[in-house]
mmCIF file of C-alpha atoms in Angstrom:
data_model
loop_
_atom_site.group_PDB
_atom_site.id
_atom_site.type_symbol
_atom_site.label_atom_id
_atom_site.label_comp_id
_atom_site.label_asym_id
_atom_site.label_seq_id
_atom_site.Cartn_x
_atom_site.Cartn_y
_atom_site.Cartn_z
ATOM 1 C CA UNK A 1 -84.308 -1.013 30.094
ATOM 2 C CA UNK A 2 -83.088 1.965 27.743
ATOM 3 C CA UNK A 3 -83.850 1.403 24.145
ATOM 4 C CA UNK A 4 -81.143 1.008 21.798
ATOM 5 C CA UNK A 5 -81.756 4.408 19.335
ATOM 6 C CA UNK A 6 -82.324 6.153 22.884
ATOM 7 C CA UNK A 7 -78.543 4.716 23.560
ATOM 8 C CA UNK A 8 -77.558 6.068 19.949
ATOM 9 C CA UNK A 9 -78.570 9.315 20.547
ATOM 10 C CA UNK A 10 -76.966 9.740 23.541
ATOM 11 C CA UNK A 11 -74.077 8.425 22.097
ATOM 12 C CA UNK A 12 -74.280 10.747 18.888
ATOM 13 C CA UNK A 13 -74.715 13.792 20.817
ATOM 14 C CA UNK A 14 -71.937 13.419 23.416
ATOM 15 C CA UNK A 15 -68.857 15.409 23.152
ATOM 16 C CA UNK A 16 -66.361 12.511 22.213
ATOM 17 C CA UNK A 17 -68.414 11.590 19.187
ATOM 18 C CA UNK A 18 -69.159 15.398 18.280
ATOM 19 C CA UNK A 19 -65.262 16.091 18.388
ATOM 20 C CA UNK A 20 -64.473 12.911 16.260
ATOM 21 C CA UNK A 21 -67.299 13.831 13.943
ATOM 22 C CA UNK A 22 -65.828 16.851 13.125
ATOM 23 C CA UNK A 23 -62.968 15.593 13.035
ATOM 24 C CA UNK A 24 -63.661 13.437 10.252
ATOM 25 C CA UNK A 25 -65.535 15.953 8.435
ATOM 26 C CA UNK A 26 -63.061 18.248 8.391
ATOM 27 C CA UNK A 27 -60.335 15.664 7.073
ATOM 28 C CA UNK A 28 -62.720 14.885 4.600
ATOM 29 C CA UNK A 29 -63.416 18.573 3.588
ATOM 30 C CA UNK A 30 -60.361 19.614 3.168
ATOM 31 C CA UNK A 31 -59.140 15.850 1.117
ATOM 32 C CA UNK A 32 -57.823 17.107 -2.291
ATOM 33 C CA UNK A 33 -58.992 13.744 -3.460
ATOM 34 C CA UNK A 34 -62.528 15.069 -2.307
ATOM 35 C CA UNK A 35 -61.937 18.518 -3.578
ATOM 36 C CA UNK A 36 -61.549 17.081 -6.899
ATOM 37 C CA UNK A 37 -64.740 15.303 -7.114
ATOM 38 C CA UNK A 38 -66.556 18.702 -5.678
ATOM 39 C CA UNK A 39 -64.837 20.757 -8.311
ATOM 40 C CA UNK A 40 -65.546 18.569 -11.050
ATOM 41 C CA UNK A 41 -69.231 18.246 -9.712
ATOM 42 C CA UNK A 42 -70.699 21.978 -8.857
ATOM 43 C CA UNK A 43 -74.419 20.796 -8.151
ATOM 44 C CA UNK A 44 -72.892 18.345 -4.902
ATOM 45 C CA UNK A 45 -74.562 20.807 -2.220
ATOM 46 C CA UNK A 46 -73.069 20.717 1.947
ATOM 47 C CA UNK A 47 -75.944 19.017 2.831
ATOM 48 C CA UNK A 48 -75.785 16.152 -0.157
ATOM 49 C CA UNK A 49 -71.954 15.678 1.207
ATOM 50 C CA UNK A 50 -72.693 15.938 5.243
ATOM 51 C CA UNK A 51 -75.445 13.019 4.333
ATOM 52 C CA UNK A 52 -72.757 11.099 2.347
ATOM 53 C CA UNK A 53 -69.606 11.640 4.649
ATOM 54 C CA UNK A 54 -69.440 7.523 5.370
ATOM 55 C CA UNK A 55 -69.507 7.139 1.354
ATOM 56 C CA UNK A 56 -66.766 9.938 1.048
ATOM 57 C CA UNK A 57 -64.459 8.965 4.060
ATOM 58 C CA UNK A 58 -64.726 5.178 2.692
ATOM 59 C CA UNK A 59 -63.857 6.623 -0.799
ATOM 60 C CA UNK A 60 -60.679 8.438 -0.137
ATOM 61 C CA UNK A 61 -59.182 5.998 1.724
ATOM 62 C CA UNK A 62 -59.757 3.334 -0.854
ATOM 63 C CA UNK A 63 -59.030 5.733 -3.222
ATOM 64 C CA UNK A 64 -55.533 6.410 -1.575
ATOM 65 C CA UNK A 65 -55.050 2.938 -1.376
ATOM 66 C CA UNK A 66 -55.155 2.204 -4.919
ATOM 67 C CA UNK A 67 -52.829 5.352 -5.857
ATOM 68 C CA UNK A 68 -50.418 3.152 -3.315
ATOM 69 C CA UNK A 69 -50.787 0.000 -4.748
ATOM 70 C CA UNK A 70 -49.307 -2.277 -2.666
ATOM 71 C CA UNK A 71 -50.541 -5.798 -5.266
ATOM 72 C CA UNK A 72 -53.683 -7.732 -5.551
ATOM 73 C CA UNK A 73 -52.665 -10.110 -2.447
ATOM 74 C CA UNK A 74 -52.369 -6.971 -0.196
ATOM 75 C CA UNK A 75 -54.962 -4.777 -1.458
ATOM 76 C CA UNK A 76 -57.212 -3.943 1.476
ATOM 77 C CA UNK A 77 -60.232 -2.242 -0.259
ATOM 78 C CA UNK A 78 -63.546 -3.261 0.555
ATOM 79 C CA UNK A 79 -63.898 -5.316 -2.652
ATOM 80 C CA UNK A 80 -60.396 -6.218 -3.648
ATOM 81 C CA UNK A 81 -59.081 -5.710 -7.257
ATOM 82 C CA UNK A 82 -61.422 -2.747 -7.106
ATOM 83 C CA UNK A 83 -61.129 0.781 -7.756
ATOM 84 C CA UNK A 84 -63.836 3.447 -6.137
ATOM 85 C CA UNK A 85 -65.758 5.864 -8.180
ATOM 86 C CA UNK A 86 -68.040 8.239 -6.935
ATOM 87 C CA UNK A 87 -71.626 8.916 -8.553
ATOM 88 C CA UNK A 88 -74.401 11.237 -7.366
ATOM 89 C CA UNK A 89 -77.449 9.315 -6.790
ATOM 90 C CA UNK A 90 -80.463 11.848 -6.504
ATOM 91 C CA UNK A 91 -79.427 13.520 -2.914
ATOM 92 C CA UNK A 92 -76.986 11.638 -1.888
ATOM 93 C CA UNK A 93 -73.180 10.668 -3.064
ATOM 94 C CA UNK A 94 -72.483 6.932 -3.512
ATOM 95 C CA UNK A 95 -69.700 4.977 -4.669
ATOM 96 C CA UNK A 96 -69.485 2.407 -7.721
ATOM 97 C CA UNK A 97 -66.674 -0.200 -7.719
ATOM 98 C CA UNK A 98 -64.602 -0.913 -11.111
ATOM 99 C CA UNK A 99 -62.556 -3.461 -11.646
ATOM 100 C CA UNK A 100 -58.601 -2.078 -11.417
ATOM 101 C CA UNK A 101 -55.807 -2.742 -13.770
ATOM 102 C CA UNK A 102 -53.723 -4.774 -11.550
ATOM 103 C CA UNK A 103 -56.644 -7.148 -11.344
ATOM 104 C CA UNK A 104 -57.586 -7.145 -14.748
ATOM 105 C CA UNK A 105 -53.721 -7.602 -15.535
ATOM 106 C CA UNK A 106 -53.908 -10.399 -13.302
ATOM 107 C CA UNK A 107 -57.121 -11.823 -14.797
ATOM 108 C CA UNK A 108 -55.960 -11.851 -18.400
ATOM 109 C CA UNK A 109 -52.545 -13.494 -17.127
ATOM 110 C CA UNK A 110 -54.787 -16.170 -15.517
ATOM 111 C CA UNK A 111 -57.269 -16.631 -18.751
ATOM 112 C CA UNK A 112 -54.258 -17.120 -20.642
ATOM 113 C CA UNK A 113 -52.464 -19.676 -18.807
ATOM 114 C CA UNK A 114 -56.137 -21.365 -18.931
ATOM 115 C CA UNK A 115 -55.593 -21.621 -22.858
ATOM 116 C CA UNK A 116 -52.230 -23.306 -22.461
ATOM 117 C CA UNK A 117 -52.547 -27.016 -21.054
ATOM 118 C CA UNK A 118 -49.644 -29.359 -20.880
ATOM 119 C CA UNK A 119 -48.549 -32.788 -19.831
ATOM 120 C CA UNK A 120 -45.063 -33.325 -18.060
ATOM 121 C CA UNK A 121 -43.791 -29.985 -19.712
ATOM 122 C CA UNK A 122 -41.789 -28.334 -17.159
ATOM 123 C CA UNK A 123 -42.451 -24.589 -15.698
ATOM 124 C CA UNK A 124 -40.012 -22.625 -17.410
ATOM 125 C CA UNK A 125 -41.187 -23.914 -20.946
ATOM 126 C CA UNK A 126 -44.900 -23.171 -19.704
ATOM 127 C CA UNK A 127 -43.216 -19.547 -19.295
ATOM 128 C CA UNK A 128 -41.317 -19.041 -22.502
ATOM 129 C CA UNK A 129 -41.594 -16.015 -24.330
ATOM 130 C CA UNK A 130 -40.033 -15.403 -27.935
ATOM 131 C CA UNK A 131 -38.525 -12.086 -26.615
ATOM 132 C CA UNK A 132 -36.257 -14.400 -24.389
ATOM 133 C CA UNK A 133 -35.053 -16.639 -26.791
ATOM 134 C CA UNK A 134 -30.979 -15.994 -27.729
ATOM 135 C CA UNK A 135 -30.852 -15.167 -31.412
ATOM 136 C CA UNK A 136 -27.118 -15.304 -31.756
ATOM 137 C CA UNK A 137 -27.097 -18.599 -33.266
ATOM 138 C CA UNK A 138 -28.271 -18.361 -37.445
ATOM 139 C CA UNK A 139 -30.150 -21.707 -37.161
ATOM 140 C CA UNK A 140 -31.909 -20.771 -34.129
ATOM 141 C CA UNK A 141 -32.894 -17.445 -35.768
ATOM 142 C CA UNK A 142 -34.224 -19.089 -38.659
ATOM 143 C CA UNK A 143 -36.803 -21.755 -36.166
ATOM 144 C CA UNK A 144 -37.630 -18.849 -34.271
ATOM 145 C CA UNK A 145 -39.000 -17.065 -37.357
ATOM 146 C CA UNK A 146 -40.977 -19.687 -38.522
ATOM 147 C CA UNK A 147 -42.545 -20.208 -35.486
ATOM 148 C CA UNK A 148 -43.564 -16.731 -35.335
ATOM 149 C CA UNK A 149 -45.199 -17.223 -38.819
ATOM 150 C CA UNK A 150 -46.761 -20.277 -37.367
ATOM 151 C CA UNK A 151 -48.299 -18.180 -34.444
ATOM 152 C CA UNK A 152 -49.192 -15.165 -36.623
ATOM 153 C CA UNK A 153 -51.251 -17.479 -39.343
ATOM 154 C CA UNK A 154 -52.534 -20.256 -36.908
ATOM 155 C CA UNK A 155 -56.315 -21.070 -37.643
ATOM 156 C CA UNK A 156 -57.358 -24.298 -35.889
ATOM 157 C CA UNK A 157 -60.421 -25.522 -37.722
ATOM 158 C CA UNK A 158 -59.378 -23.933 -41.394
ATOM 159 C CA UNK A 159 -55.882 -24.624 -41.357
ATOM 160 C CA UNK A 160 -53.858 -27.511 -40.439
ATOM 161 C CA UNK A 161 -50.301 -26.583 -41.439
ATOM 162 C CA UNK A 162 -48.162 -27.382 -38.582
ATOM 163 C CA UNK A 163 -44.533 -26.979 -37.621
ATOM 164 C CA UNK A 164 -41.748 -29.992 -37.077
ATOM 165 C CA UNK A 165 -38.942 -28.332 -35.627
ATOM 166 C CA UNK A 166 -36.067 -31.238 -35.303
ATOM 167 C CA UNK A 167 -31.997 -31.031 -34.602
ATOM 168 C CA UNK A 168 -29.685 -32.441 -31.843
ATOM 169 C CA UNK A 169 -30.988 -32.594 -28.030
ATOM 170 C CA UNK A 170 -30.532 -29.637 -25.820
ATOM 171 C CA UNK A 171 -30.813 -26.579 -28.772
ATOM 172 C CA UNK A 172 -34.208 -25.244 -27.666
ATOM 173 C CA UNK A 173 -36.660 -26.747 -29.342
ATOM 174 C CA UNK A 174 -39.265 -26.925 -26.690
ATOM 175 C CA UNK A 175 -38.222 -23.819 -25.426
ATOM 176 C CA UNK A 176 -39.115 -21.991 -28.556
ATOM 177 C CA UNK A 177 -42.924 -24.257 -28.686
ATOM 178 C CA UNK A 178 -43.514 -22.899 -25.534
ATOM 179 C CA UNK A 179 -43.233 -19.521 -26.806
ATOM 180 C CA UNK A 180 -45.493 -20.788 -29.141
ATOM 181 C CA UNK A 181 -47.894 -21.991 -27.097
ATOM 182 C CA UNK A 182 -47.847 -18.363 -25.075
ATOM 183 C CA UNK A 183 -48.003 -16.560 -28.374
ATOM 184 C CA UNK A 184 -51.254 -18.033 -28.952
ATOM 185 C CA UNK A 185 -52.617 -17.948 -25.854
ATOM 186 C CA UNK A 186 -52.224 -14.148 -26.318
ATOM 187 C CA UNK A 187 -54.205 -14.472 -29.772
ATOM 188 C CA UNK A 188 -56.871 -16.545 -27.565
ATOM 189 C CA UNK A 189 -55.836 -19.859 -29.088
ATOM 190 C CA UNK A 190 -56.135 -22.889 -27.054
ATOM 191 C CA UNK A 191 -53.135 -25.077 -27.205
ATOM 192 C CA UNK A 192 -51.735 -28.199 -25.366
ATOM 193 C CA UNK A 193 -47.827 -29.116 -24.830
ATOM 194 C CA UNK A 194 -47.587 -32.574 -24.680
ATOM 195 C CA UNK A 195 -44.156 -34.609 -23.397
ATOM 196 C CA UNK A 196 -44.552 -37.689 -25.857
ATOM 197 C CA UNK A 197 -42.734 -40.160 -24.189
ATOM 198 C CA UNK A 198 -44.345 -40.200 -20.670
ATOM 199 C CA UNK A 199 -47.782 -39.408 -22.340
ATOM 200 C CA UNK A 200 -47.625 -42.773 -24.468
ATOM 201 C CA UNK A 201 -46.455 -44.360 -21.237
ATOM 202 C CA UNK A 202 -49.826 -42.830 -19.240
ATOM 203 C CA UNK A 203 -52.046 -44.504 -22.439
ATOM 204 C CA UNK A 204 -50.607 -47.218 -21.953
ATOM 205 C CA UNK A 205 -51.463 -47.377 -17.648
ATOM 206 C CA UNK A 206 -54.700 -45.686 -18.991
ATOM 207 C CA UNK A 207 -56.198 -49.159 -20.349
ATOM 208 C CA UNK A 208 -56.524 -50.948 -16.701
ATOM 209 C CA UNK A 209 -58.241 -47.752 -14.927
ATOM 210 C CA UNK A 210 -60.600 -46.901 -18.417
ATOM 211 C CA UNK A 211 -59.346 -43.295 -19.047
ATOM 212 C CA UNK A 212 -57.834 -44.238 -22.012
ATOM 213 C CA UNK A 213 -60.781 -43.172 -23.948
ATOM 214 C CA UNK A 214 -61.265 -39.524 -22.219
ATOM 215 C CA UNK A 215 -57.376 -38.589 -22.306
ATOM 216 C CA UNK A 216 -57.351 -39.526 -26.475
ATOM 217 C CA UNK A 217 -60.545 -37.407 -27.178
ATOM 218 C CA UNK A 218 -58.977 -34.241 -24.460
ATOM 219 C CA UNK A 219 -55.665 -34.697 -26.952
ATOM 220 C CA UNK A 220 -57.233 -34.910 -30.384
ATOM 221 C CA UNK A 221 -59.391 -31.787 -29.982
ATOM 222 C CA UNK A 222 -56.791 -29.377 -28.617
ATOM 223 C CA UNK A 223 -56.841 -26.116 -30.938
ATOM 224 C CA UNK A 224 -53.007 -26.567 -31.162
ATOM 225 C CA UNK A 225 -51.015 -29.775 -30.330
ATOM 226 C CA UNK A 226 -47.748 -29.855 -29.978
ATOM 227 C CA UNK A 227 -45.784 -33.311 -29.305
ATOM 228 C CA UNK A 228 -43.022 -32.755 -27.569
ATOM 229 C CA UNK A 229 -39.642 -34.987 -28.332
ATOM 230 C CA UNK A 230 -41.603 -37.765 -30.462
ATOM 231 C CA UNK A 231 -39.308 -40.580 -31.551
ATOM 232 C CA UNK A 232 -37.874 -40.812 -27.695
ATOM 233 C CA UNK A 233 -40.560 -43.150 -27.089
ATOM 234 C CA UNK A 234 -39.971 -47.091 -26.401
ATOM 235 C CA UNK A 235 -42.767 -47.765 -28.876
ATOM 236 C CA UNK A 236 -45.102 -50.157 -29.586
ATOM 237 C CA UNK A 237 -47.078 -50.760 -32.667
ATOM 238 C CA UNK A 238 -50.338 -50.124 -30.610
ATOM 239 C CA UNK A 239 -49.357 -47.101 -29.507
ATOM 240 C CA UNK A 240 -48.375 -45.737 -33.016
ATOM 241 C CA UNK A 241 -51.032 -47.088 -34.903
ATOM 242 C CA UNK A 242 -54.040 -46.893 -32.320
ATOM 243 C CA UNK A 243 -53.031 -43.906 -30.075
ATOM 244 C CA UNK A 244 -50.600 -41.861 -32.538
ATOM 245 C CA UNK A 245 -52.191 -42.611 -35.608
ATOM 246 C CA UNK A 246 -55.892 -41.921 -34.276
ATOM 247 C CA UNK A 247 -54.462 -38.787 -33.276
ATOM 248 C CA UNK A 248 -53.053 -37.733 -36.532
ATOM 249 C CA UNK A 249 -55.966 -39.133 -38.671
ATOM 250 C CA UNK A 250 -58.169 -37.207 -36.351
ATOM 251 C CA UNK A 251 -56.821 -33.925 -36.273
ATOM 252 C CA UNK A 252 -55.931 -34.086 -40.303
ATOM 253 C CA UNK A 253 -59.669 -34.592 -41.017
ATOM 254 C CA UNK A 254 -60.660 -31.505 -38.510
ATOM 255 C CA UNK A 255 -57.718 -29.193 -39.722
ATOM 256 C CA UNK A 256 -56.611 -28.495 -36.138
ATOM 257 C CA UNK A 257 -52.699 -27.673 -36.354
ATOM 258 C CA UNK A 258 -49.737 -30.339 -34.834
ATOM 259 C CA UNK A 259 -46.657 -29.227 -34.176
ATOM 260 C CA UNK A 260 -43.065 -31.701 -33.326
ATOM 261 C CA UNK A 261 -40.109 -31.558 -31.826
ATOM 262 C CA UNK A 262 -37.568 -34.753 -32.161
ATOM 263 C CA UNK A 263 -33.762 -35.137 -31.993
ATOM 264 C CA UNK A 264 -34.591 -37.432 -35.600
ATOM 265 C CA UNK A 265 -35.147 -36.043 -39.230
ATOM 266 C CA UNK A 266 -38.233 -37.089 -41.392
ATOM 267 C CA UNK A 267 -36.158 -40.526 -42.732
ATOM 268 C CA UNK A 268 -34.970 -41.293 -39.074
ATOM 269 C CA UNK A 269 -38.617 -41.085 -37.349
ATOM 270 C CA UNK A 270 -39.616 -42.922 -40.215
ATOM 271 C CA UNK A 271 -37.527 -45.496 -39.389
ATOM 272 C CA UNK A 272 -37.819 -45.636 -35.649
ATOM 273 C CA UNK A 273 -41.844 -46.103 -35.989
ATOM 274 C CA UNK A 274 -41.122 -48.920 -38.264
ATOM 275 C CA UNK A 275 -39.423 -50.716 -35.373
ATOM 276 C CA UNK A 276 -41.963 -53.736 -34.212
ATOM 277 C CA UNK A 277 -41.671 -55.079 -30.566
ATOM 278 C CA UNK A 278 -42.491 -58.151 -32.102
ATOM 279 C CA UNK A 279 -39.482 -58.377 -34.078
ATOM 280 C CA UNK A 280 -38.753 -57.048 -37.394
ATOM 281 C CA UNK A 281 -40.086 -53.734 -39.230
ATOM 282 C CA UNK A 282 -43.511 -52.301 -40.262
ATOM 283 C CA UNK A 283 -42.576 -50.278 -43.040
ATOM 284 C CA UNK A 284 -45.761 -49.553 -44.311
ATOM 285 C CA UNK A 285 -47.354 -48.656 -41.002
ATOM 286 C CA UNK A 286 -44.841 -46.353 -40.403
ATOM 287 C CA UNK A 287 -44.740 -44.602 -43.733
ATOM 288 C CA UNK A 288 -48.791 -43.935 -43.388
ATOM 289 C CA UNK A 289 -48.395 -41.850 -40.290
ATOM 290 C CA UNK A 290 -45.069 -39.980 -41.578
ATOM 291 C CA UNK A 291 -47.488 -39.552 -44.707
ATOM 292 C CA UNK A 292 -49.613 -37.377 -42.064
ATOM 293 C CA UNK A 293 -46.487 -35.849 -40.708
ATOM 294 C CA UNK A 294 -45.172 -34.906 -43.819
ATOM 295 C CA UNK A 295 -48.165 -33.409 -45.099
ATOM 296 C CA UNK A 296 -49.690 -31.406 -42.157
ATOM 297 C CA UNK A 297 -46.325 -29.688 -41.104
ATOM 298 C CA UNK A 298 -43.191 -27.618 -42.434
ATOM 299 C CA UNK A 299 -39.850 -29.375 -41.200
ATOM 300 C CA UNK A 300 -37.282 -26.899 -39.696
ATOM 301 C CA UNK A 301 -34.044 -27.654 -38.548
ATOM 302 C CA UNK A 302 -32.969 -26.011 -34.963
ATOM 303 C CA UNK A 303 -29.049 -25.926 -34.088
ATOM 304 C CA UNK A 304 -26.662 -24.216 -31.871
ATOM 305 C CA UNK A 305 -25.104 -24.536 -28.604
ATOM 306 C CA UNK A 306 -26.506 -27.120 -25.720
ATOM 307 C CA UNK A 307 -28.663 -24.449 -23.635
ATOM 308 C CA UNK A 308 -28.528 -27.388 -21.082
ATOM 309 C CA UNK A 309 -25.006 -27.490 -20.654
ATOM 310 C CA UNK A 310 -24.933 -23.029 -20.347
ATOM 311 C CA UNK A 311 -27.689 -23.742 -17.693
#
């Protein structure tokens, strides 16, 4: 039975493979993209590149590839999201691999979104972006700047001044904190978007299957936490003094930043966490987390059209 390098070399030295050898080597010789890398590289000898021609034949067409991007999905290069470099290693030409832009583009999108975590917050608000929010309106104008001062002096840890941004439904509110969320994700701040209403109604489910615990510790310690729509709840006075109010208390001691949207003013929150399912009103209860509220954020008033009803 004939050996396998005696097939080889039968192989390598019939005419076919001579002609397609050539072949290659001449497309390969006469590549500008190879030219280049000759030109720039004077001590690269004939025999260095006739040992390397695999290396350089790979290179160009990866090479070729990447100047004709066609996206990260489609990119067929050996390692994808790669860009080929060529190196001389003693006698021989080799190729390196370095990460491309696309990818990196694509990574730094991705490491982003990582720093942004929400709860029922829909995708478009996940996706806002302060260059896409209409100015036209005064009011709005005046929010949107002082959530850009927000985002621009944010310091979870050292400083715990956050933002209440309240007015009638539909004017944008949580449209412009997802900006803010984005905004910090771009300074590397990690922050969390958090729809009150169905997130008190998850603590509340949370006591029969014992996550309670796990989803109050993943909210207090967010870098940035901003409750979206509070005072829409149907509240309970253990869920503003135990869940709410740990919260608060929590995040006020650690000097990590909380930020609000609600349809009510200071006075009318005030008053709807006073409300007791048992009957009657918990003033004092209520005042000692609007104490917290107060304190730890700047109150802004947001106004213009119903982006709803334009939608």
């Amino acid at each position: 039975m004939e050996s396998i390098q005696s097939s080889l070399q039968k192989m390598m030295s019939g005419e076919k493979f001579l002609k397609q050898y050539e072949k290659m080597k001449h497309e390969i010789f006469t590549d500008p993209i190879i030219n280049e890398f000759i030109g720039k590289n004077p001590q690269v000898s004939l025999e260095m590149l006739e040992k390397s021609l695999p290396k350089l034949d790979q290179y160009r067409k990866e090479l070729n590839s990447c100047n004709n991007c066609p996206g990260l999905e489609k990119c067929s290069n050996l390692m994808q999201g790669y860009k080929p470099r060529l190196v001389i290693e003693r006698n021989y030409v080799d190729i390196r691999f370095e990460i491309c832009e696309t990818k990196l583009k694509i990574d730094r999108q991705k490491q982003q979104q990582s720093l942004i975590k929400s709860l029922y917050i829909p995708k478009d608000i996940l996706e806002a972006r302060f260059e896409n929010i209409d100015q036209r309106e005064e009011l709005r104008m005046a929010a949107t700047a002082a959530a850009l001062e927000f985002v621009m002096e944010a310091d979870p840890g050292n400083h715990s001044m956050g933002l209440y941004l309240y007015g009638k439904f539909g004017v944008g509110k949580t449209y412009i904190m997802g900006a803010v969320a984005n905004a910090l994700a771009d300074r590397g701040i990690e922050t969390m978007l958090v729809y009150t209403p169905d997130f008190f109604r998850e603590m509340k489910q949370s006591i029969g299957d014992g996550t309670l615990n796990q989803k109050l510790e993943r909210v207090k310690n967010a870098g940035v936490l901003i409750l979206d729509d509070i005072g829409a709840e149907s509240l309970s006075s253990w869920i503003r003094d135990d869940v709410l109010g740990v919260i608060l208390q929590y995040r006020m001691l650690e000097k990590l930043p909380t930020l609000f949207t609600s349809n009510f003013d200071y006075e009318e929150l005030e008053e709807h966490l006073s409300y007791s399912e048992r009957g009657g009103f918990e003033q004092l209860k209520a005042k000692r987390i609007m104490e917290r509220i107060r304190h730890y954020t700047r109150p802004v008033y947001v106004d213009g059209s119903n982006r709803r009803e334009q939608n």
